[in-house]
Amino acid sequence: GEDVEQSLFLSVREGDSSVINCTYTDSSSTYLYWYKQEPGAGLQLLTYIFSNMDMKQDQRLTVLLNKKDKHLSLRIADTQTGDSAIYFCAGFNQAGTALIFGKGTTLSVSS
Amino acid sequence: NAGVTQTPKFQVLKTGQSMTLQCAQDMNHEYMSWYRQDPGMGLRLIHYSVGAGITDQGEVPNGYNVSRSTTEDFPLRLLSAAPSQTSVYFCASSSVGGGNEQFFGPGTRLTVL
């Protein structure tokens, strides 16, 4: 089945760029997703990329997808303290019926 | 729209007790799922449903039952609670097809003593 791996922690200074990486094993998911979870809250969809795309930009967010290496990354430009959260990458299972999540990357932004 | 609602927000159980976590959505979504979130483990899929009357097991189904008698509701039942089921539980829903956002409820924090 689908397996999604992420690094667990990332610490950056305010104003720097953050890059969160994710690798996955099953390439059948048509879309790949990035979710954000703020402390004590549920998950919120940040952005997603269609599997036929290499890159998607949405304001401060850039998603890069390397299908050959099964590698997905999320770049946050000009990182702010409000970006401190846990970030999850996710893809649908083979049947396309449920999302499979990575363990999440905790982003800590210091001023 | 209320989106995805979950009750209760917090619950403390004793080992062996049973309870039902409620989940409802008002977006007419076909897909509904239950996840548990544990520190360092991310979100793990417990059970999911692709429509009323249809459910299937996820990654960690043991100790949990689900049913889907209506499109709106997807309750999760703990038959005999164990300390290992202490976790935060999230319900989610989405419409059919890739690219559709999966909406999450606010979560239920469950402690089993």
Tab-separated table of N, CA, C and O in Angstrom, chain B residues 9-104:
chain	number	residue	atom	x	y	z
B	9	LYS	N	-16.053	16.824	22.078
B	9	LYS	CA	-14.713	17.386	21.867
B	9	LYS	C	-13.702	16.672	22.751
B	9	LYS	O	-12.544	16.496	22.371
B	10	PHE	N	-14.099	16.314	23.949
B	10	PHE	CA	-13.218	15.636	24.897
B	10	PHE	C	-13.992	14.497	25.552
B	10	PHE	O	-15.192	14.611	25.754
B	11	GLN	N	-13.278	13.418	25.872
B	11	GLN	CA	-13.924	12.302	26.560
B	11	GLN	C	-12.879	11.535	27.347
B	11	GLN	O	-11.767	11.296	26.840
B	12	VAL	N	-13.254	11.161	28.573
B	12	VAL	CA	-12.401	10.289	29.381
B	12	VAL	C	-13.188	9.021	29.653
B	12	VAL	O	-14.338	9.073	30.099
B	13	LEU	N	-12.575	7.881	29.369
B	13	LEU	CA	-13.209	6.586	29.583
B	13	LEU	C	-12.353	5.736	30.504
B	13	LEU	O	-11.135	5.938	30.578
B	14	LYS	N	-12.993	4.762	31.129
B	14	LYS	CA	-12.246	3.739	31.861
B	14	LYS	C	-12.065	2.539	30.933
B	14	LYS	O	-12.905	2.280	30.043
B	15	THR	N	-11.006	1.804	31.174
B	15	THR	CA	-10.752	0.597	30.385
B	15	THR	C	-11.976	-0.304	30.408
B	15	THR	O	-12.566	-0.547	31.474
B	16	GLY	N	-12.383	-0.770	29.238
B	16	GLY	CA	-13.518	-1.678	29.134
B	16	GLY	C	-14.839	-0.996	28.812
B	16	GLY	O	-15.791	-1.659	28.385
B	17	GLN	N	-14.908	0.304	28.992
B	17	GLN	CA	-16.139	1.006	28.658
B	17	GLN	C	-16.277	1.104	27.137
B	17	GLN	O	-15.292	1.042	26.399
B	18	SER	N	-17.523	1.304	26.720
B	18	SER	CA	-17.775	1.499	25.286
B	18	SER	C	-18.302	2.910	25.066
B	18	SER	O	-18.859	3.526	25.992
B	19	MET	N	-18.130	3.408	23.862
B	19	MET	CA	-18.703	4.704	23.532
B	19	MET	C	-18.710	4.883	22.018
B	19	MET	O	-18.062	4.116	21.293
B	20	THR	N	-19.469	5.867	21.588
B	20	THR	CA	-19.566	6.188	20.171
B	20	THR	C	-19.147	7.626	19.945
B	20	THR	O	-19.645	8.541	20.608
B	21	LEU	N	-18.200	7.810	19.014
B	21	LEU	CA	-17.820	9.149	18.586
B	21	LEU	C	-18.684	9.496	17.376
B	21	LEU	O	-18.772	8.726	16.417
B	22	GLN	N	-19.307	10.659	17.463
B	22	GLN	CA	-20.223	11.054	16.396
B	22	GLN	C	-19.523	11.929	15.361
B	22	GLN	O	-18.642	12.725	15.683
B	23	CYS	N	-19.914	11.746	14.112
B	23	CYS	CA	-19.414	12.571	13.015
B	23	CYS	C	-20.556	12.817	12.055
B	23	CYS	O	-21.280	11.872	11.681
B	24	ALA	N	-20.726	14.060	11.646
B	24	ALA	CA	-21.767	14.398	10.676
B	24	ALA	C	-21.232	15.452	9.717
B	24	ALA	O	-20.418	16.289	10.087
B	25	GLN	N	-21.709	15.376	8.466
B	25	GLN	CA	-21.352	16.397	7.476
B	25	GLN	C	-22.594	16.781	6.692
B	25	GLN	O	-23.474	15.950	6.442
B	26	ASP	N	-22.649	18.041	6.312
B	26	ASP	CA	-23.831	18.561	5.613
B	26	ASP	C	-23.497	19.002	4.192
B	26	ASP	O	-24.161	19.888	3.628
B	27	MET	N	-22.465	18.405	3.618
B	27	MET	CA	-22.026	18.790	2.270
B	27	MET	C	-22.398	17.732	1.234
B	27	MET	O	-21.944	17.803	0.092
B	28	ASN	N	-23.152	16.740	1.634
B	28	ASN	CA	-23.576	15.670	0.733
B	28	ASN	C	-22.389	14.916	0.138
B	28	ASN	O	-22.418	14.471	-1.013
B	29	HIS	N	-21.329	14.754	0.949
B	29	HIS	CA	-20.134	14.059	0.480
B	29	HIS	C	-20.333	12.554	0.542
B	29	HIS	O	-20.890	12.019	1.503
B	30	GLU	N	-19.812	11.895	-0.502
B	30	GLU	CA	-19.908	10.437	-0.521
B	30	GLU	C	-18.886	9.794	0.424
B	30	GLU	O	-19.181	8.821	1.097
B	31	TYR	N	-17.655	10.320	0.382
B	31	TYR	CA	-16.590	9.690	1.158
B	31	TYR	C	-16.515	10.252	2.572
B	31	TYR	O	-16.558	11.461	2.766
B	32	MET	N	-16.400	9.359	3.552
B	32	MET	CA	-16.135	9.761	4.927
B	32	MET	C	-15.101	8.821	5.515
B	32	MET	O	-15.056	7.621	5.157
B	33	SER	N	-14.275	9.369	6.400
B	33	SER	CA	-13.164	8.583	6.961
B	33	SER	C	-12.974	8.927	8.428
B	33	SER	O	-13.332	10.036	8.859
B	34	TRP	N	-12.398	7.985	9.153
B	34	TRP	CA	-11.951	8.235	10.518
B	34	TRP	C	-10.449	8.017	10.586
B	34	TRP	O	-9.923	6.999	10.094
B	35	TYR	N	-9.765	8.966	11.253
B	35	TYR	CA	-8.338	8.869	11.482
B	35	TYR	C	-8.074	9.019	12.973
B	35	TYR	O	-8.823	9.676	13.684
B	36	ARG	N	-6.949	8.464	13.395
B	36	ARG	CA	-6.454	8.770	14.725
B	36	ARG	C	-5.089	9.405	14.582
B	36	ARG	O	-4.317	9.057	13.680
B	37	GLN	N	-4.807	10.352	15.474
B	37	GLN	CA	-3.526	11.046	15.421
B	37	GLN	C	-2.816	10.866	16.741
B	37	GLN	O	-3.326	11.221	17.807
B	38	ASP	N	-1.620	10.291	16.657
B	38	ASP	CA	-0.778	10.069	17.823
B	38	ASP	C	0.556	10.750	17.595
B	38	ASP	O	1.027	10.822	16.450
B	39	PRO	N	1.203	11.241	18.655
B	39	PRO	CA	2.476	11.959	18.504
B	39	PRO	C	3.502	11.137	17.728
B	39	PRO	O	3.726	9.966	18.040
B	40	GLY	N	4.100	11.746	16.723
B	40	GLY	CA	5.135	11.073	15.938
B	40	GLY	C	4.627	10.031	14.963
B	40	GLY	O	5.419	9.404	14.262
B	41	MET	N	3.301	9.840	14.919
B	41	MET	CA	2.738	8.796	14.044
B	41	MET	C	1.919	9.385	12.909
B	41	MET	O	1.457	8.672	12.033
B	42	GLY	N	1.717	10.679	12.910
B	42	GLY	CA	0.886	11.284	11.881
B	42	GLY	C	-0.569	10.861	12.036
B	42	GLY	O	-1.030	10.515	13.127
B	43	LEU	N	-1.288	10.851	10.938
B	43	LEU	CA	-2.680	10.410	10.949
B	43	LEU	C	-2.770	9.012	10.356
B	43	LEU	O	-2.236	8.762	9.279
B	44	ARG	N	-3.425	8.138	11.048
B	44	ARG	CA	-3.586	6.772	10.544
B	44	ARG	C	-5.066	6.491	10.318
B	44	ARG	O	-5.899	6.793	11.172
B	45	LEU	N	-5.349	5.894	9.199
B	45	LEU	CA	-6.723	5.645	8.791
B	45	LEU	C	-7.301	4.458	9.551
B	45	LEU	O	-6.707	3.374	9.568
B	46	ILE	N	-8.467	4.649	10.159
B	46	ILE	CA	-9.100	3.578	10.939
B	46	ILE	C	-10.114	2.834	10.062
B	46	ILE	O	-10.013	1.632	9.839
B	47	HIS	N	-11.125	3.552	9.596
B	47	HIS	CA	-12.156	3.007	8.704
B	47	HIS	C	-12.566	4.111	7.740
B	47	HIS	O	-12.399	5.286	8.028
B	48	TYR	N	-13.131	3.703	6.616
B	48	TYR	CA	-13.661	4.686	5.691
B	48	TYR	C	-14.910	4.143	5.012
B	48	TYR	O	-15.207	2.946	5.086
B	49	SER	N	-15.631	5.051	4.383
B	49	SER	CA	-16.879	4.696	3.716
B	49	SER	C	-16.982	5.466	2.407
B	49	SER	O	-16.687	6.657	2.357
B	50	VAL	N	-17.401	4.770	1.362
B	50	VAL	CA	-17.536	5.428	0.062
B	50	VAL	C	-18.990	5.747	-0.250
B	50	VAL	O	-19.300	6.223	-1.345
B	51	GLY	N	-19.871	5.465	0.698
B	51	GLY	CA	-21.281	5.794	0.508
B	51	GLY	C	-22.107	5.090	1.549
B	51	GLY	O	-21.616	4.197	2.259
B	52	ALA	N	-23.367	5.485	1.651
B	52	ALA	CA	-24.260	4.871	2.633
B	52	ALA	C	-24.304	3.367	2.423
B	52	ALA	O	-24.454	2.881	1.295
B	53	GLY	N	-24.130	2.627	3.514
B	53	GLY	CA	-24.181	1.176	3.477
B	53	GLY	C	-22.880	0.494	3.122
B	53	GLY	O	-22.795	-0.726	3.110
B	54	ILE	N	-21.828	1.284	2.842
B	54	ILE	CA	-20.545	0.708	2.412
B	54	ILE	C	-19.439	1.216	3.320
B	54	ILE	O	-19.220	2.433	3.417
B	55	THR	N	-18.754	0.295	3.997
B	55	THR	CA	-17.613	0.687	4.824
B	55	THR	C	-16.458	-0.269	4.548
B	55	THR	O	-16.666	-1.394	4.061
B	56	ASP	N	-15.262	0.172	4.889
B	56	ASP	CA	-14.089	-0.677	4.696
B	56	ASP	C	-13.051	-0.315	5.740
B	56	ASP	O	-13.099	0.770	6.349
B	57	GLN	N	-12.118	-1.256	5.957
B	57	GLN	CA	-11.108	-1.055	6.978
B	57	GLN	C	-9.929	-0.266	6.434
B	57	GLN	O	-9.542	-0.402	5.281
B	58	GLY	N	-9.344	0.529	7.321
B	58	GLY	CA	-8.125	1.237	6.979
B	58	GLY	C	-6.921	0.530	7.566
B	58	GLY	O	-6.890	-0.698	7.676
B	59	GLU	N	-5.950	1.311	7.987
B	59	GLU	CA	-4.680	0.777	8.469
B	59	GLU	C	-4.788	0.193	9.883
B	59	GLU	O	-4.138	-0.813	10.192
B	60	VAL	N	-5.600	0.802	10.744
B	60	VAL	CA	-5.646	0.392	12.162
B	60	VAL	C	-7.094	0.187	12.618
B	60	VAL	O	-7.589	0.910	13.478
B	61	PRO	N	-7.806	-0.808	12.098
B	61	PRO	CA	-9.236	-0.948	12.387
B	61	PRO	C	-9.573	-1.690	13.688
B	61	PRO	O	-10.718	-1.609	14.157
B	62	ASN	N	-8.581	-2.405	14.254
B	62	ASN	CA	-8.906	-3.279	15.392
B	62	ASN	C	-9.392	-2.487	16.592
B	62	ASN	O	-8.775	-1.512	17.007
B	63	GLY	N	-10.513	-2.944	17.180
B	63	GLY	CA	-11.085	-2.302	18.363
B	63	GLY	C	-12.125	-1.242	18.033
B	63	GLY	O	-12.690	-0.635	18.935
B	64	TYR	N	-12.365	-1.029	16.732
B	64	TYR	CA	-13.315	-0.001	16.289
B	64	TYR	C	-14.325	-0.608	15.318
B	64	TYR	O	-13.985	-1.439	14.483
B	65	ASN	N	-15.568	-0.118	15.424
B	65	ASN	CA	-16.603	-0.476	14.458
B	65	ASN	C	-17.197	0.785	13.869
B	65	ASN	O	-17.268	1.826	14.546
B	66	VAL	N	-17.645	0.702	12.627
B	66	VAL	CA	-18.334	1.824	11.995
B	66	VAL	C	-19.565	1.309	11.263
B	66	VAL	O	-19.674	0.114	10.966
B	67	SER	N	-20.443	2.246	10.990
B	67	SER	CA	-21.589	1.966	10.131
B	67	SER	C	-21.914	3.251	9.391
B	67	SER	O	-21.530	4.344	9.823
B	68	ARG	N	-22.604	3.118	8.285
B	68	ARG	CA	-22.974	4.313	7.493
B	68	ARG	C	-24.398	4.095	6.976
B	68	ARG	O	-24.620	3.626	5.871
B	69	SER	N	-25.347	4.440	7.829
B	69	SER	CA	-26.741	4.239	7.439
B	69	SER	C	-27.286	5.417	6.640
B	69	SER	O	-28.276	5.279	5.903
B	70	THR	N	-26.667	6.580	6.772
B	70	THR	CA	-27.076	7.752	5.998
B	70	THR	C	-25.839	8.388	5.380
B	70	THR	O	-24.704	8.135	5.821
B	71	THR	N	-26.037	9.227	4.386
B	71	THR	CA	-24.906	9.948	3.789
B	71	THR	C	-24.262	10.885	4.797
B	71	THR	O	-23.047	11.088	4.783
B	72	GLU	N	-25.067	11.451	5.699
B	72	GLU	CA	-24.582	12.504	6.577
B	72	GLU	C	-23.746	12.003	7.759
B	72	GLU	O	-22.874	12.690	8.248
B	73	ASP	N	-24.055	10.819	8.276
B	73	ASP	CA	-23.480	10.400	9.559
B	73	ASP	C	-22.542	9.214	9.411
B	73	ASP	O	-22.827	8.272	8.656
B	74	PHE	N	-21.475	9.245	10.208
B	74	PHE	CA	-20.499	8.154	10.158
B	74	PHE	C	-19.935	7.964	11.572
B	74	PHE	O	-18.823	8.401	11.887
B	75	PRO	N	-20.681	7.306	12.461
B	75	PRO	CA	-20.218	7.146	13.841
B	75	PRO	C	-19.128	6.088	13.971
B	75	PRO	O	-19.102	5.100	13.236
B	76	LEU	N	-18.250	6.308	14.940
B	76	LEU	CA	-17.170	5.376	15.242
B	76	LEU	C	-17.404	4.811	16.643
B	76	LEU	O	-17.498	5.571	17.605
B	77	ARG	N	-17.468	3.505	16.720
B	77	ARG	CA	-17.763	2.867	18.008
B	77	ARG	C	-16.524	2.169	18.568
B	77	ARG	O	-15.849	1.414	17.847
B	78	LEU	N	-16.266	2.440	19.853
B	78	LEU	CA	-15.240	1.702	20.589
B	78	LEU	C	-15.992	0.687	21.450
B	78	LEU	O	-16.782	1.060	22.319
B	79	LEU	N	-15.748	-0.570	21.213
B	79	LEU	CA	-16.549	-1.617	21.869
B	79	LEU	C	-16.116	-1.850	23.306
B	79	LEU	O	-16.944	-2.038	24.195
B	80	SER	N	-14.796	-1.849	23.530
B	80	SER	CA	-14.240	-2.069	24.868
B	80	SER	C	-12.939	-1.281	24.919
B	80	SER	O	-11.893	-1.761	24.485
B	81	ALA	N	-13.021	-0.047	25.439
B	81	ALA	CA	-11.888	0.873	25.336
B	81	ALA	C	-10.639	0.343	26.048
B	81	ALA	O	-10.727	-0.277	27.127
B	82	ALA	N	-9.496	0.619	25.435
B	82	ALA	CA	-8.196	0.238	25.989
B	82	ALA	C	-7.301	1.482	26.024
B	82	ALA	O	-7.482	2.400	25.208
B	83	PRO	N	-6.340	1.523	26.954
B	83	PRO	CA	-5.435	2.684	27.027
B	83	PRO	C	-4.742	2.985	25.705
B	83	PRO	O	-4.444	4.151	25.400
B	84	SER	N	-4.498	1.954	24.880
B	84	SER	CA	-3.854	2.169	23.579
B	84	SER	C	-4.732	2.970	22.629
B	84	SER	O	-4.259	3.425	21.576
B	85	GLN	N	-5.990	3.155	22.968
B	85	GLN	CA	-6.886	3.940	22.116
B	85	GLN	C	-6.941	5.417	22.529
B	85	GLN	O	-7.685	6.202	21.948
B	86	THR	N	-6.140	5.774	23.517
B	86	THR	CA	-5.973	7.185	23.864
B	86	THR	C	-5.353	7.890	22.674
B	86	THR	O	-4.274	7.525	22.218
B	87	SER	N	-6.062	8.900	22.150
B	87	SER	CA	-5.622	9.529	20.914
B	87	SER	C	-6.533	10.718	20.613
B	87	SER	O	-7.490	10.983	21.332
B	88	VAL	N	-6.207	11.406	19.541
B	88	VAL	CA	-7.110	12.413	18.992
B	88	VAL	C	-7.707	11.832	17.717
B	88	VAL	O	-6.975	11.360	16.843
B	89	TYR	N	-9.006	11.866	17.618
B	89	TYR	CA	-9.716	11.243	16.497
B	89	TYR	C	-10.301	12.326	15.592
B	89	TYR	O	-10.963	13.254	16.047
B	90	PHE	N	-10.023	12.176	14.308
B	90	PHE	CA	-10.536	13.112	13.313
B	90	PHE	C	-11.418	12.384	12.323
B	90	PHE	O	-11.078	11.302	11.832
B	91	CYS	N	-12.537	13.019	12.022
B	91	CYS	CA	-13.421	12.555	10.968
B	91	CYS	C	-13.216	13.472	9.763
B	91	CYS	O	-12.947	14.683	9.921
B	92	ALA	N	-13.326	12.918	8.558
B	92	ALA	CA	-13.137	13.717	7.354
B	92	ALA	C	-14.134	13.294	6.299
B	92	ALA	O	-14.612	12.152	6.296
B	93	SER	N	-14.439	14.192	5.380
B	93	SER	CA	-15.340	13.855	4.274
B	93	SER	C	-14.867	14.545	3.009
B	93	SER	O	-14.194	15.586	3.058
B	94	SER	N	-15.218	13.952	1.880
B	94	SER	CA	-14.905	14.561	0.589
B	94	SER	C	-15.871	14.010	-0.442
B	94	SER	O	-16.515	12.972	-0.237
B	95	SER	N	-15.935	14.721	-1.567
B	95	SER	CA	-16.775	14.236	-2.656
B	95	SER	C	-15.951	13.286	-3.525
B	95	SER	O	-14.730	13.200	-3.390
B	96	VAL	N	-16.583	12.592	-4.416
B	96	VAL	CA	-15.922	11.581	-5.242
B	96	VAL	C	-14.959	12.244	-6.209
B	96	VAL	O	-15.217	13.311	-6.731
B	97	GLY	N	-13.822	11.576	-6.430
B	97	GLY	CA	-12.915	12.073	-7.452
B	97	GLY	C	-11.693	12.721	-6.849
B	97	GLY	O	-11.758	13.354	-5.808
B	98	GLY	N	-10.583	12.532	-7.545
B	98	GLY	CA	-9.347	13.129	-7.061
B	98	GLY	C	-9.359	14.639	-7.161
B	98	GLY	O	-10.113	15.217	-7.947
B	99	GLY	N	-8.524	15.268	-6.386
B	99	GLY	CA	-8.432	16.723	-6.405
B	99	GLY	C	-9.447	17.392	-5.518
B	99	GLY	O	-9.375	18.595	-5.293
B	100	ASN	N	-10.403	16.619	-5.010
B	100	ASN	CA	-11.410	17.215	-4.152
B	100	ASN	C	-10.912	17.268	-2.729
B	100	ASN	O	-10.418	16.292	-2.195
B	101	GLU	N	-11.083	18.424	-2.129
B	101	GLU	CA	-10.564	18.647	-0.794
B	101	GLU	C	-11.227	17.733	0.213
B	101	GLU	O	-12.446	17.529	0.186
B	102	GLN	N	-10.428	17.160	1.086
B	102	GLN	CA	-10.972	16.380	2.191
B	102	GLN	C	-11.132	17.336	3.367
B	102	GLN	O	-10.165	17.960	3.815
B	103	PHE	N	-12.356	17.484	3.855
B	103	PHE	CA	-12.660	18.401	4.944
B	103	PHE	C	-12.590	17.649	6.264
B	103	PHE	O	-13.143	16.557	6.397
B	104	PHE	N	-11.939	18.262	7.240
B	104	PHE	CA	-11.764	17.614	8.533
B	104	PHE	C	-12.639	18.262	9.598
B	104	PHE	O	-12.856	19.472	9.597
